[in-house]
Amino acid sequence: MTGISIEEVESKVINTFLDILRNGLVDIKTPSRNTKYWIRSQVKVSESTPGLNKRTRVKSSSTPGFPQVVVCDFFETRELRTMKSDNYQCKFKTYYVLTIRILDKGSSAQTGKLAGSVQKVLFNNINTLQDNYIYDLSFSNVPLPGYSTDNMDLNERQIICKFKVAINYASI
Amino acid sequence: MPQFNITVTKNLSNLNKLTKNIQSDTLSKSAANAFVTRIKQAINQRASFPSGELSKSIKSLRHGDSSSYGVTGLYYYWYANYGRRPGNPPGKKVKKIDAWASRAGMKGKSLRQHIAVYGTHKLLFHEVAKKLFKVDKPRIYKQLFK
């Protein structure tokens, strides 16, 4: 068991979640809609230099249409030193939080349905997540107050995913 | 040799305009920091083109000898949070509008007129931050309302 190195953890976790959602989710209104556009990341991470990952914010106006599923705000909460053993190269599991925003216009019930299907897709792909060193996934589905932009009123829901990631500190 | 009596007085009225109390001193240090990260998260998510000034200004602070911490931010936090109804234009004393207008290639006067006609949207950062804080720290959530 090797784990993920600390430099690539953010980009790898975000890309894993994006791949799972893009393969599993379908827009009910227009099933032929390209998932690349409506399931997206708010932050783009490039691993140009190790330890100094470049993070750029993707502008929301570049993606057309609603509903949208936005993967954003990945951060560490605390370290759990349970895997310190000579048998494992991986020494730590670290707690992380990832936020998935679900934005839609129209009725708030549609946003709730989409949030439920996002949770179902993630539960069904637990084996894929564990292959990418993500463990003990738990969700909280939070309805948030809507807000208005120049053109429309938006409903928002957030799924806050808490999980542990096996980090390989051996290379440091 | 002549003697002068010099008295130094502090005028904090201008400083008070720059920052606004967002949360009174009722939180522990870790809880205040958690609330600050939630507010910053909400601002970065909801503001369409964030300059970063508002989110950078939000900090946890301890006033005087108090053992508990509060949260402060720039003075226009509540205007951005709750928006503004159409009606009168904002005053000339609100210098920040001139900076925003020049960034968008406009004049301050025309932006003030636009706000007077259409108002501004409410983005409800504070409400989002409170809901996210409730998920994160449910046991001490009630301390936000003290």
CSV table of C-alpha atoms in Angstrom, one decimal:
chain,number,residue,atom,x,y,z
A,1,MET,CA,0.0,0.0,0.0
A,2,THR,CA,1.6,3.2,-1.1
A,3,GLY,CA,-0.9,6.1,-0.8
A,4,ILE,CA,-1.0,9.4,-2.6
A,5,SER,CA,1.9,11.8,-2.2
A,6,ILE,CA,1.0,15.1,-0.6
A,7,GLU,CA,1.7,17.2,-3.7
A,8,GLU,CA,-0.9,15.4,-5.9
A,9,VAL,CA,-3.6,14.8,-3.3
A,10,GLU,CA,-5.8,17.8,-4.2
A,11,SER,CA,-5.8,17.3,-8.0
A,12,LYS,CA,-6.1,13.5,-7.7
A,13,VAL,CA,-9.1,13.6,-5.3
A,14,ILE,CA,-10.9,16.3,-7.3
A,15,ASN,CA,-10.3,14.5,-10.6
A,16,THR,CA,-11.5,11.1,-9.1
A,17,PHE,CA,-14.8,12.7,-7.9
A,18,LEU,CA,-15.3,14.4,-11.2
A,19,ASP,CA,-14.7,11.2,-13.2
A,20,ILE,CA,-17.2,9.3,-11.0
A,21,LEU,CA,-19.9,12.0,-11.3
A,22,ARG,CA,-19.4,12.4,-15.0
A,23,ASN,CA,-19.7,8.6,-15.6
A,24,GLY,CA,-22.7,8.1,-13.3
A,25,LEU,CA,-24.9,11.3,-13.5
A,26,VAL,CA,-27.4,12.0,-16.2
A,27,ASP,CA,-29.4,15.2,-16.6
A,28,ILE,CA,-33.0,14.2,-16.5
A,29,LYS,CA,-34.3,17.0,-18.7
A,30,THR,CA,-31.7,16.6,-21.5
A,31,PRO,CA,-30.0,13.2,-21.2
A,32,SER,CA,-27.7,13.9,-24.2
A,33,ARG,CA,-26.1,16.9,-22.4
A,34,ASN,CA,-22.3,16.8,-22.3
A,35,THR,CA,-21.3,16.1,-18.7
A,36,LYS,CA,-18.0,17.8,-19.2
A,37,TYR,CA,-19.7,21.2,-19.1
A,38,TRP,CA,-22.3,20.9,-16.4
A,39,ILE,CA,-20.2,18.8,-14.0
A,40,ARG,CA,-17.1,20.8,-13.4
A,41,SER,CA,-14.5,21.9,-10.9
A,42,GLN,CA,-14.4,25.5,-9.5
A,43,VAL,CA,-10.7,25.2,-8.9
A,44,LYS,CA,-8.1,24.0,-11.5
A,45,VAL,CA,-4.9,22.6,-9.9
A,46,SER,CA,-1.8,22.1,-12.0
A,47,GLU,CA,1.1,20.2,-10.5
A,48,SER,CA,3.8,22.3,-12.2
A,49,THR,CA,6.3,22.3,-9.4
A,50,PRO,CA,6.1,19.9,-6.4
A,51,GLY,CA,5.0,21.6,-3.2
A,52,LEU,CA,3.9,24.7,-5.1
A,53,ASN,CA,0.7,23.7,-6.8
A,54,LYS,CA,-0.8,26.4,-8.9
A,55,ARG,CA,-4.5,27.0,-8.2
A,56,THR,CA,-6.6,29.0,-10.6
A,57,ARG,CA,-10.3,29.7,-10.2
A,58,VAL,CA,-12.5,28.7,-13.1
A,59,LYS,CA,-15.0,31.4,-13.9
A,60,SER,CA,-18.6,30.3,-13.7
A,61,SER,CA,-19.6,32.2,-16.9
A,62,SER,CA,-17.5,29.8,-19.0
A,63,THR,CA,-20.0,27.0,-18.5
A,64,PRO,CA,-23.4,27.2,-20.1
A,65,GLY,CA,-26.8,26.0,-18.8
A,66,PHE,CA,-28.3,24.6,-15.6
A,67,PRO,CA,-28.4,22.5,-13.5
A,68,GLN,CA,-24.7,22.5,-12.6
A,69,VAL,CA,-22.7,20.3,-10.3
A,70,VAL,CA,-19.5,22.1,-9.1
A,71,VAL,CA,-16.8,20.3,-7.2
A,72,CYS,CA,-14.9,22.9,-5.0
A,73,ASP,CA,-13.3,23.7,-1.7
A,74,PHE,CA,-11.0,20.8,-0.8
A,75,PHE,CA,-9.2,21.3,2.5
A,76,GLU,CA,-7.6,19.3,5.3
A,77,THR,CA,-9.1,19.2,8.7
A,78,ARG,CA,-6.8,17.0,10.9
A,79,GLU,CA,-4.4,14.2,10.8
A,80,LEU,CA,-5.0,10.7,12.2
A,81,ARG,CA,-1.9,8.7,12.9
A,82,THR,CA,-3.3,5.2,12.9
A,83,MET,CA,-1.4,3.5,10.2
A,84,LYS,CA,2.1,3.9,11.6
A,85,SER,CA,3.4,0.4,11.1
A,86,ASP,CA,6.5,-1.1,9.5
A,87,ASN,CA,4.3,-3.2,7.2
A,88,TYR,CA,2.9,-0.2,5.5
A,89,GLN,CA,4.8,2.4,3.5
A,90,CYS,CA,1.8,4.7,4.1
A,91,LYS,CA,2.0,6.2,7.6
A,92,PHE,CA,-0.9,8.5,7.9
A,93,LYS,CA,-4.6,8.9,7.1
A,94,THR,CA,-5.6,12.5,6.9
A,95,TYR,CA,-9.2,13.9,7.2
A,96,TYR,CA,-10.3,16.0,4.3
A,97,VAL,CA,-13.5,17.8,3.3
A,98,LEU,CA,-14.7,18.3,-0.2
A,99,THR,CA,-17.7,20.5,-1.1
A,100,ILE,CA,-20.0,19.6,-4.0
A,101,ARG,CA,-22.3,22.5,-5.0
A,102,ILE,CA,-25.6,21.8,-6.9
A,103,LEU,CA,-27.0,24.8,-8.6
A,104,ASP,CA,-30.3,24.9,-10.5
A,105,LYS,CA,-33.0,27.4,-11.5
A,106,GLY,CA,-36.7,26.7,-11.1
A,107,SER,CA,-38.1,24.7,-8.2
A,108,SER,CA,-36.0,23.7,-5.2
A,109,ALA,CA,-37.3,20.1,-5.4
A,110,GLN,CA,-35.3,19.5,-8.6
A,111,THR,CA,-32.1,20.5,-6.8
A,112,GLY,CA,-32.9,18.1,-4.0
A,113,LYS,CA,-33.5,15.2,-6.4
A,114,LEU,CA,-30.2,15.9,-8.1
A,115,ALA,CA,-28.4,16.1,-4.8
A,116,GLY,CA,-29.9,12.7,-3.9
A,117,SER,CA,-28.7,11.2,-7.2
A,118,VAL,CA,-25.2,12.6,-6.6
A,119,GLN,CA,-25.0,10.8,-3.2
A,120,LYS,CA,-26.3,7.6,-4.8
A,121,VAL,CA,-23.6,7.7,-7.5
A,122,LEU,CA,-20.9,8.2,-5.0
A,123,PHE,CA,-22.1,5.4,-2.8
A,124,ASN,CA,-22.3,3.0,-5.7
A,125,ASN,CA,-18.7,3.8,-6.6
A,126,ILE,CA,-17.1,3.2,-3.2
A,127,ASN,CA,-14.7,0.6,-4.7
A,128,THR,CA,-13.4,3.1,-7.2
A,129,LEU,CA,-12.8,5.7,-4.4
A,130,GLN,CA,-10.9,3.1,-2.3
A,131,ASP,CA,-8.7,2.3,-5.3
A,132,ASN,CA,-7.7,6.0,-5.1
A,133,TYR,CA,-7.0,5.8,-1.4
A,134,ILE,CA,-10.2,7.5,-0.2
A,135,TYR,CA,-11.8,5.9,2.9
A,136,ASP,CA,-14.7,6.3,5.3
A,137,LEU,CA,-16.8,8.6,3.2
A,138,SER,CA,-19.7,10.4,4.9
A,139,PHE,CA,-22.1,13.0,3.5
A,140,SER,CA,-24.2,15.8,4.8
A,141,ASN,CA,-26.7,17.2,2.4
A,142,VAL,CA,-27.3,20.9,3.3
A,143,PRO,CA,-30.0,23.0,1.7
A,144,LEU,CA,-28.9,26.7,1.4
A,145,PRO,CA,-30.8,29.9,0.8
A,146,GLY,CA,-31.1,30.8,-2.9
A,147,TYR,CA,-29.6,33.8,-4.5
A,148,SER,CA,-30.1,35.8,-7.6
A,149,THR,CA,-27.7,36.8,-10.4
A,150,ASP,CA,-28.3,39.3,-13.2
A,151,ASN,CA,-30.5,37.0,-15.2
A,152,MET,CA,-32.0,34.4,-12.9
A,153,ASP,CA,-32.8,33.1,-9.4
A,154,LEU,CA,-30.7,30.1,-8.4
A,155,ASN,CA,-31.4,27.4,-5.9
A,156,GLU,CA,-28.4,25.8,-4.1
A,157,ARG,CA,-27.7,22.7,-2.2
A,158,GLN,CA,-24.3,21.5,-1.0
A,159,ILE,CA,-23.1,18.0,-0.3
A,160,ILE,CA,-20.2,18.1,2.2
A,161,CYS,CA,-18.1,15.0,1.8
A,162,LYS,CA,-15.9,14.1,4.8
A,163,PHE,CA,-13.4,11.3,4.2
A,164,LYS,CA,-9.9,10.1,5.0
A,165,VAL,CA,-7.1,9.9,2.4
A,166,ALA,CA,-4.1,7.7,2.8
A,167,ILE,CA,-1.0,10.0,2.4
A,168,ASN,CA,2.4,8.7,1.6
A,169,TYR,CA,4.9,10.7,3.5
A,170,ALA,CA,7.8,8.3,2.7
A,171,SER,CA,9.0,10.4,-0.2
A,172,ILE,CA,9.5,13.6,1.9
B,1,MET,CA,13.4,77.0,29.4
B,2,PRO,CA,9.7,77.0,28.2
B,3,GLN,CA,7.6,73.9,28.9
B,4,PHE,CA,4.9,72.6,26.7
B,5,ASN,CA,2.1,70.3,27.8
B,6,ILE,CA,1.2,68.0,24.9
B,7,THR,CA,-1.9,65.9,25.0
B,8,VAL,CA,-2.4,63.1,22.5
B,9,THR,CA,-5.9,62.1,21.7
B,10,LYS,CA,-7.0,59.1,19.6
B,11,ASN,CA,-9.7,59.6,17.0
B,12,LEU,CA,-11.0,56.2,16.1
B,13,SER,CA,-14.1,57.3,14.2
B,14,ASN,CA,-12.5,56.9,10.8
B,15,LEU,CA,-11.1,53.5,11.7
B,16,ASN,CA,-14.6,52.3,12.7
B,17,LYS,CA,-15.8,53.0,9.2
B,18,LEU,CA,-13.3,50.6,7.8
B,19,THR,CA,-14.2,47.5,9.7
B,20,LYS,CA,-17.5,46.2,10.9
B,21,ASN,CA,-18.3,43.7,13.6
B,22,ILE,CA,-19.7,40.5,12.0
B,23,GLN,CA,-19.8,38.3,15.1
B,24,SER,CA,-19.6,39.5,18.7
B,25,ASP,CA,-17.0,38.0,21.1
B,26,THR,CA,-18.7,34.7,22.0
B,27,LEU,CA,-16.6,32.1,20.3
B,28,SER,CA,-13.4,30.2,21.2
B,29,LYS,CA,-10.3,30.8,19.0
B,30,SER,CA,-10.8,27.5,17.0
B,31,ALA,CA,-14.5,28.2,16.5
B,32,ALA,CA,-13.9,31.7,15.4
B,33,ASN,CA,-11.3,30.5,12.9
B,34,ALA,CA,-13.8,27.9,11.6
B,35,PHE,CA,-16.5,30.5,11.2
B,36,VAL,CA,-14.0,32.8,9.3
B,37,THR,CA,-13.1,30.0,6.9
B,38,ARG,CA,-16.9,29.3,6.3
B,39,ILE,CA,-17.5,33.0,5.5
B,40,LYS,CA,-14.5,33.1,3.1
B,41,GLN,CA,-15.7,29.9,1.5
B,42,ALA,CA,-19.2,31.4,1.0
B,43,ILE,CA,-17.8,34.6,-0.5
B,44,ASN,CA,-15.6,32.8,-3.0
B,45,GLN,CA,-18.4,30.5,-4.0
B,46,ARG,CA,-21.1,33.1,-4.5
B,47,ALA,CA,-19.4,36.3,-5.7
B,48,SER,CA,-19.2,36.1,-9.5
B,49,PHE,CA,-15.9,38.0,-9.9
B,50,PRO,CA,-14.3,38.2,-6.4
B,51,SER,CA,-11.4,40.6,-6.0
B,52,GLY,CA,-10.5,38.9,-2.8
B,53,GLU,CA,-10.5,42.1,-0.7
B,54,LEU,CA,-13.6,41.3,1.2
B,55,SER,CA,-12.7,37.7,1.9
B,56,LYS,CA,-9.2,38.7,3.0
B,57,SER,CA,-10.6,41.3,5.4
B,58,ILE,CA,-12.5,38.8,7.4
B,59,LYS,CA,-10.5,37.9,10.5
B,60,SER,CA,-11.1,36.6,14.0
B,61,LEU,CA,-10.3,39.2,16.7
B,62,ARG,CA,-10.2,39.4,20.4
B,63,HIS,CA,-11.3,42.8,21.8
B,64,GLY,CA,-9.4,44.0,24.9
B,65,ASP,CA,-8.9,41.4,27.7
B,66,SER,CA,-11.8,39.2,26.6
B,67,SER,CA,-11.0,35.5,26.5
B,68,SER,CA,-13.4,34.8,23.6
B,69,TYR,CA,-13.1,35.8,20.0
B,70,GLY,CA,-15.3,37.6,17.5
B,71,VAL,CA,-15.2,38.1,13.7
B,72,THR,CA,-14.7,41.4,11.8
B,73,GLY,CA,-14.7,42.4,8.2
B,74,LEU,CA,-14.8,45.3,5.8
B,75,TYR,CA,-17.6,47.8,6.2
B,76,TYR,CA,-19.5,46.8,3.1
B,77,TYR,CA,-19.9,43.2,4.2
B,78,TRP,CA,-23.5,43.6,5.2
B,79,TYR,CA,-24.4,45.6,2.0
B,80,ALA,CA,-23.0,42.7,-0.1
B,81,ASN,CA,-24.8,40.2,2.1
B,82,TYR,CA,-28.3,41.7,2.0
B,83,GLY,CA,-28.1,43.7,-1.2
B,84,ARG,CA,-29.7,47.1,-1.7
B,85,ARG,CA,-33.1,48.1,-2.8
B,86,PRO,CA,-33.5,50.4,-5.8
B,87,GLY,CA,-34.1,54.0,-4.8
B,88,ASN,CA,-31.5,56.5,-3.8
B,89,PRO,CA,-28.0,56.2,-5.1
B,90,PRO,CA,-25.2,55.4,-2.6
B,91,GLY,CA,-23.4,58.5,-1.2
B,92,LYS,CA,-20.2,59.9,-2.5
B,93,LYS,CA,-18.5,59.0,0.8
B,94,VAL,CA,-18.6,55.3,-0.3
B,95,LYS,CA,-15.3,55.6,-2.1
B,96,LYS,CA,-15.1,51.9,-2.8
B,97,ILE,CA,-17.8,52.3,-5.6
B,98,ASP,CA,-15.3,54.5,-7.5
B,99,ALA,CA,-12.7,51.8,-7.4
B,100,TRP,CA,-15.2,49.1,-8.6
B,101,ALA,CA,-16.4,51.4,-11.4
B,102,SER,CA,-12.9,52.1,-12.7
B,103,ARG,CA,-12.2,48.4,-12.6
B,104,ALA,CA,-15.2,47.8,-14.8
B,105,GLY,CA,-14.3,50.7,-17.1
B,106,MET,CA,-17.1,53.0,-15.8
B,107,LYS,CA,-17.4,56.2,-14.0
B,108,GLY,CA,-18.4,56.3,-10.4
B,109,LYS,CA,-21.4,58.5,-11.1
B,110,SER,CA,-22.9,56.1,-13.7
B,111,LEU,CA,-22.4,53.1,-11.4
B,112,ARG,CA,-24.2,54.9,-8.6
B,113,GLN,CA,-27.1,55.7,-10.9
B,114,HIS,CA,-27.2,52.1,-12.0
B,115,ILE,CA,-27.4,51.0,-8.3
B,116,ALA,CA,-30.1,53.6,-7.7
B,117,VAL,CA,-32.2,52.2,-10.6
B,118,TYR,CA,-31.7,48.4,-10.2
B,119,GLY,CA,-30.3,48.0,-6.7
B,120,THR,CA,-27.9,45.1,-5.9
B,121,HIS,CA,-28.5,41.4,-5.4
B,122,LYS,CA,-28.4,39.8,-2.0
B,123,LEU,CA,-25.8,37.0,-1.9
B,124,LEU,CA,-26.4,35.9,1.7
B,125,PHE,CA,-22.9,34.9,2.6
B,126,HIS,CA,-23.6,35.1,6.3
B,127,GLU,CA,-26.6,32.7,6.1
B,128,VAL,CA,-24.6,30.2,4.1
B,129,ALA,CA,-21.7,30.4,6.5
B,130,LYS,CA,-24.0,29.8,9.5
B,131,LYS,CA,-25.5,26.7,7.9
B,132,LEU,CA,-22.1,25.3,7.0
B,133,PHE,CA,-20.9,26.1,10.6
B,134,LYS,CA,-23.9,24.2,12.0
B,135,VAL,CA,-22.9,21.1,10.0
B,136,ASP,CA,-19.2,21.5,11.1
B,137,LYS,CA,-19.8,22.3,14.8
B,138,PRO,CA,-23.3,21.5,15.8
B,139,ARG,CA,-22.7,21.6,19.6
B,140,ILE,CA,-21.5,25.2,19.7
B,141,TYR,CA,-23.7,26.5,16.9
B,142,LYS,CA,-25.9,28.5,19.3
B,143,GLN,CA,-23.0,30.6,20.4
B,144,LEU,CA,-23.2,32.4,17.1
B,145,PHE,CA,-26.5,34.0,18.2
B,146,LYS,CA,-25.3,35.3,21.6
